[in-house]
């Protein structure tokens, strides 16, 4: 962060906000390297980048506590400006074909297609059901989608690898205290750092070297 701040000559808050946006839209990805698990950011493939849509911006505003209307106004302003520019270009070059109509991006929606996200979400709830079979809760499709998105955020925004998420799910549901508290994806994300610390302490205490 300090390096980016210095090179771009911008404030720390602006730097952090910019990184959050790039992470959210899958343009960069945080990885932990070295013995001290130092954060590093890598550029992802362009094909993996999220499409900027109204739904996506609403998601971003909820996660990063940002004004949704302000973001939407900027998007619509950009779409209008780009559309007008393309109309002018078409008049100047009538034979050119518009291969990417940017006006369509507002109506596109996001879907969680990664089977690993679905698998981990269902793993958590299946273990909760095993621990507390008397808790009967029928989720709606909307609730499942919200859980998938939250699980996706643990991986994509928080930078947790799938194998680590799976390990923490299994560990928490085998722990007498934490299985009482971790009964939703939202709680899992909120307590993830604490769970990591507690799990590592137990792993170190027992001298386990390979806990994959």
Tab-separated table of C-alpha atoms in Angstrom:
chain	number	residue	atom	x	y	z
A	1	UNK	CA	0.000	0.000	0.000
A	2	UNK	CA	2.795	2.405	0.905
A	3	UNK	CA	4.575	1.678	-2.373
A	4	UNK	CA	1.458	2.300	-4.472
A	5	UNK	CA	0.663	5.435	-2.461
A	6	UNK	CA	4.152	6.844	-3.076
A	7	UNK	CA	4.336	5.949	-6.776
A	8	UNK	CA	0.886	7.366	-7.589
A	9	UNK	CA	1.230	10.283	-5.172
A	10	UNK	CA	-2.209	9.726	-3.615
A	11	UNK	CA	-3.516	9.371	-0.051
A	12	UNK	CA	-3.591	6.111	1.882
A	13	UNK	CA	-7.409	5.979	1.977
A	14	UNK	CA	-7.614	6.481	-1.796
A	15	UNK	CA	-5.045	3.703	-2.280
A	16	UNK	CA	-6.965	1.258	-0.072
A	17	UNK	CA	-10.262	2.146	-1.768
A	18	UNK	CA	-8.688	1.581	-5.201
A	19	UNK	CA	-7.306	-1.811	-4.173
A	20	UNK	CA	-10.711	-2.836	-2.784
A	21	UNK	CA	-12.347	-1.990	-6.100
A	22	UNK	CA	-9.770	-3.866	-8.159
A	23	UNK	CA	-10.095	-6.900	-5.866
A	24	UNK	CA	-13.880	-6.856	-5.939
A	25	UNK	CA	-14.011	-6.801	-9.727
A	26	UNK	CA	-11.433	-9.637	-9.895
A	27	UNK	CA	-8.871	-7.465	-11.682
A	28	UNK	CA	-6.238	-8.178	-9.034
A	29	UNK	CA	-5.967	-10.969	-6.500
A	30	UNK	CA	-4.323	-10.981	-3.089
A	31	UNK	CA	-1.894	-13.816	-2.350
A	32	UNK	CA	0.146	-14.487	0.755
A	33	UNK	CA	3.822	-15.276	0.222
A	34	UNK	CA	6.831	-16.085	2.369
A	35	UNK	CA	7.108	-17.335	5.938
A	36	UNK	CA	5.478	-14.196	7.275
A	37	UNK	CA	2.579	-14.545	4.830
A	38	UNK	CA	3.127	-11.054	3.382
A	39	UNK	CA	0.299	-9.791	1.149
A	40	UNK	CA	1.070	-9.407	-2.543
A	41	UNK	CA	-1.267	-8.456	-5.393
A	42	UNK	CA	-1.212	-10.128	-8.797
A	43	UNK	CA	-3.038	-9.158	-11.992
A	44	UNK	CA	-5.661	-11.717	-13.067
A	45	UNK	CA	-6.641	-12.696	-16.625
A	46	UNK	CA	-8.916	-10.220	-18.345
A	47	UNK	CA	-11.408	-13.030	-19.021
A	48	UNK	CA	-11.866	-13.395	-15.240
A	49	UNK	CA	-12.745	-9.733	-14.691
A	50	UNK	CA	-16.302	-8.982	-13.586
A	51	UNK	CA	-18.630	-7.098	-15.885
A	52	UNK	CA	-19.571	-3.736	-14.372
A	53	UNK	CA	-23.335	-3.973	-13.980
A	54	UNK	CA	-26.002	-2.444	-11.750
A	55	UNK	CA	-26.249	-5.684	-9.742
A	56	UNK	CA	-22.480	-5.851	-9.382
A	57	UNK	CA	-22.284	-2.247	-8.171
A	58	UNK	CA	-25.009	-2.893	-5.595
A	59	UNK	CA	-23.021	-5.867	-4.350
A	60	UNK	CA	-19.896	-3.730	-4.159
A	61	UNK	CA	-21.665	-0.937	-2.257
A	62	UNK	CA	-22.900	-3.450	0.353
A	63	UNK	CA	-19.509	-5.102	0.827
A	64	UNK	CA	-17.449	-1.904	0.900
A	65	UNK	CA	-20.091	0.333	2.527
A	66	UNK	CA	-20.105	2.756	-0.406
A	67	UNK	CA	-22.919	4.973	-1.698
A	68	UNK	CA	-24.731	2.858	-4.307
A	69	UNK	CA	-26.574	5.768	-5.983
A	70	UNK	CA	-23.305	7.640	-6.551
A	71	UNK	CA	-21.733	4.587	-8.202
A	72	UNK	CA	-24.840	4.003	-10.333
A	73	UNK	CA	-24.886	7.623	-11.506
A	74	UNK	CA	-21.244	7.304	-12.559
A	75	UNK	CA	-21.999	4.079	-14.454
A	76	UNK	CA	-24.984	5.577	-16.290
A	77	UNK	CA	-22.941	8.677	-17.094
A	78	UNK	CA	-20.160	6.498	-18.490
A	79	UNK	CA	-22.608	4.373	-20.520
A	80	UNK	CA	-24.288	7.472	-21.979
A	81	UNK	CA	-20.980	9.121	-22.828
A	82	UNK	CA	-19.595	5.934	-24.424
A	83	UNK	CA	-22.809	5.263	-26.373
A	84	UNK	CA	-22.783	8.816	-27.792
A	85	UNK	CA	-19.130	8.433	-28.711
A	86	UNK	CA	-19.854	5.155	-30.512
A	87	UNK	CA	-22.761	6.687	-32.419
A	88	UNK	CA	-20.404	9.408	-33.653
A	89	UNK	CA	-17.827	6.789	-34.646
A	90	UNK	CA	-20.489	4.829	-36.539
A	91	UNK	CA	-21.454	7.915	-38.532
A	92	UNK	CA	-17.817	8.514	-39.409
A	93	UNK	CA	-17.175	4.819	-40.133
A	94	UNK	CA	-20.521	3.283	-41.236
A	95	UNK	CA	-18.861	0.020	-42.312
A	96	UNK	CA	-17.418	-0.634	-38.847
A	97	UNK	CA	-19.360	-3.141	-36.774
A	98	UNK	CA	-19.838	-2.527	-33.022
A	99	UNK	CA	-18.681	-5.781	-31.458
A	100	UNK	CA	-19.210	-4.773	-27.810
A	101	UNK	CA	-22.346	-2.668	-27.155
A	102	UNK	CA	-21.539	-1.180	-23.752
A	103	UNK	CA	-25.162	-0.183	-23.167
A	104	UNK	CA	-25.955	-3.843	-22.452
A	105	UNK	CA	-23.710	-4.058	-19.382
A	106	UNK	CA	-26.278	-2.420	-17.092
A	107	UNK	CA	-28.774	-5.279	-17.494
A	108	UNK	CA	-26.337	-8.165	-17.025
A	109	UNK	CA	-26.389	-10.042	-13.723
A	110	UNK	CA	-23.822	-12.001	-11.757
A	111	UNK	CA	-24.106	-15.712	-11.132
A	112	UNK	CA	-21.926	-17.821	-8.872
A	113	UNK	CA	-20.792	-20.560	-11.227
A	114	UNK	CA	-17.768	-21.920	-9.342
A	115	UNK	CA	-18.810	-25.391	-8.122
A	116	UNK	CA	-16.287	-25.103	-5.283
A	117	UNK	CA	-18.256	-22.195	-3.783
A	118	UNK	CA	-21.465	-24.221	-3.859
A	119	UNK	CA	-19.677	-27.299	-2.483
A	120	UNK	CA	-18.199	-25.401	0.494
A	121	UNK	CA	-21.494	-23.673	1.291
A	122	UNK	CA	-23.367	-26.950	1.298
A	123	UNK	CA	-20.584	-28.613	3.317
A	124	UNK	CA	-21.017	-26.049	6.103
A	125	UNK	CA	-24.782	-26.479	6.303
A	126	UNK	CA	-24.608	-30.273	6.083
A	127	UNK	CA	-22.226	-30.313	9.087
A	128	UNK	CA	-24.471	-27.894	10.985
A	129	UNK	CA	-27.402	-30.199	10.292
A	130	UNK	CA	-25.406	-33.201	11.560
A	131	UNK	CA	-24.590	-31.355	14.778
A	132	UNK	CA	-28.063	-29.934	15.294
A	133	UNK	CA	-30.578	-32.107	13.474
A	134	UNK	CA	-33.456	-30.461	15.360
A	135	UNK	CA	-32.726	-27.160	13.619
A	136	UNK	CA	-34.933	-27.355	10.548
A	137	UNK	CA	-34.536	-24.407	8.213
A	138	UNK	CA	-35.731	-24.415	4.636
A	139	UNK	CA	-33.771	-21.894	2.636
A	140	UNK	CA	-35.219	-20.050	-0.311
A	141	UNK	CA	-33.303	-19.734	-3.580
A	142	UNK	CA	-32.613	-16.107	-2.713
A	143	UNK	CA	-31.088	-17.138	0.652
A	144	UNK	CA	-28.898	-19.766	-1.018
A	145	UNK	CA	-27.667	-17.200	-3.532
A	146	UNK	CA	-26.824	-14.801	-0.702
A	147	UNK	CA	-24.834	-17.567	1.030
A	148	UNK	CA	-22.992	-18.453	-2.184
A	149	UNK	CA	-22.034	-14.800	-2.640
A	150	UNK	CA	-20.790	-14.564	0.946
A	151	UNK	CA	-18.709	-17.731	0.518
A	152	UNK	CA	-17.360	-16.299	-2.732
A	153	UNK	CA	-16.291	-13.162	-0.843
A	154	UNK	CA	-14.333	-15.247	1.666
A	155	UNK	CA	-12.315	-16.645	-1.225
A	156	UNK	CA	-12.182	-13.726	-3.637
A	157	UNK	CA	-12.161	-10.617	-1.462
A	158	UNK	CA	-10.645	-11.977	1.770
A	159	UNK	CA	-8.089	-14.043	-0.160
A	160	UNK	CA	-8.761	-17.401	1.552
A	161	UNK	CA	-7.854	-20.498	-0.444
A	162	UNK	CA	-10.534	-23.140	-0.914
A	163	UNK	CA	-8.591	-25.783	1.016
A	164	UNK	CA	-8.202	-23.400	3.979
A	165	UNK	CA	-11.928	-22.577	3.940
A	166	UNK	CA	-12.751	-26.287	3.922
A	167	UNK	CA	-10.332	-26.957	6.775
A	168	UNK	CA	-11.827	-24.149	8.892
A	169	UNK	CA	-15.381	-25.359	8.209
A	170	UNK	CA	-14.524	-28.899	9.285
A	171	UNK	CA	-12.503	-27.705	12.284
A	172	UNK	CA	-15.212	-25.326	13.529
A	173	UNK	CA	-17.900	-27.980	13.257
A	174	UNK	CA	-15.778	-30.424	15.269
A	175	UNK	CA	-15.021	-27.904	18.006
A	176	UNK	CA	-17.422	-28.030	20.965
A	177	UNK	CA	-17.515	-24.253	21.329
A	178	UNK	CA	-17.319	-22.978	17.758
A	179	UNK	CA	-19.892	-25.350	16.283
A	180	UNK	CA	-22.456	-23.556	18.446
A	181	UNK	CA	-21.506	-20.195	16.972
A	182	UNK	CA	-20.682	-20.946	13.321
A	183	UNK	CA	-24.010	-21.934	11.822
A	184	UNK	CA	-24.052	-19.660	8.776
A	185	UNK	CA	-21.680	-18.462	6.062
A	186	UNK	CA	-22.011	-14.899	7.344
A	187	UNK	CA	-20.793	-15.933	10.815
A	188	UNK	CA	-18.025	-18.015	9.242
A	189	UNK	CA	-16.701	-14.985	7.365
A	190	UNK	CA	-17.015	-12.691	10.381
A	191	UNK	CA	-15.064	-15.031	12.671
A	192	UNK	CA	-12.645	-16.437	10.070
A	193	UNK	CA	-9.501	-14.750	11.431
A	194	UNK	CA	-10.292	-15.871	14.988
A	195	UNK	CA	-11.003	-19.403	13.784
A	196	UNK	CA	-7.679	-19.459	11.928
A	197	UNK	CA	-5.798	-18.417	15.073
A	198	UNK	CA	-7.594	-20.963	17.291
A	199	UNK	CA	-7.184	-23.761	14.758
A	200	UNK	CA	-3.485	-23.013	14.275
A	201	UNK	CA	-2.987	-23.025	18.039
A	202	UNK	CA	-4.556	-26.468	18.244
A	203	UNK	CA	-2.543	-27.735	15.294
A	204	UNK	CA	0.723	-26.464	16.827
A	205	UNK	CA	-0.200	-27.871	20.235
A	206	UNK	CA	-0.771	-31.323	18.796
A	207	UNK	CA	2.308	-31.142	16.607
A	208	UNK	CA	0.414	-31.795	13.391
A	209	UNK	CA	2.595	-31.033	10.369
A	210	UNK	CA	0.319	-32.029	7.494
A	211	UNK	CA	-3.289	-30.973	8.106
A	212	UNK	CA	-4.482	-30.753	4.472
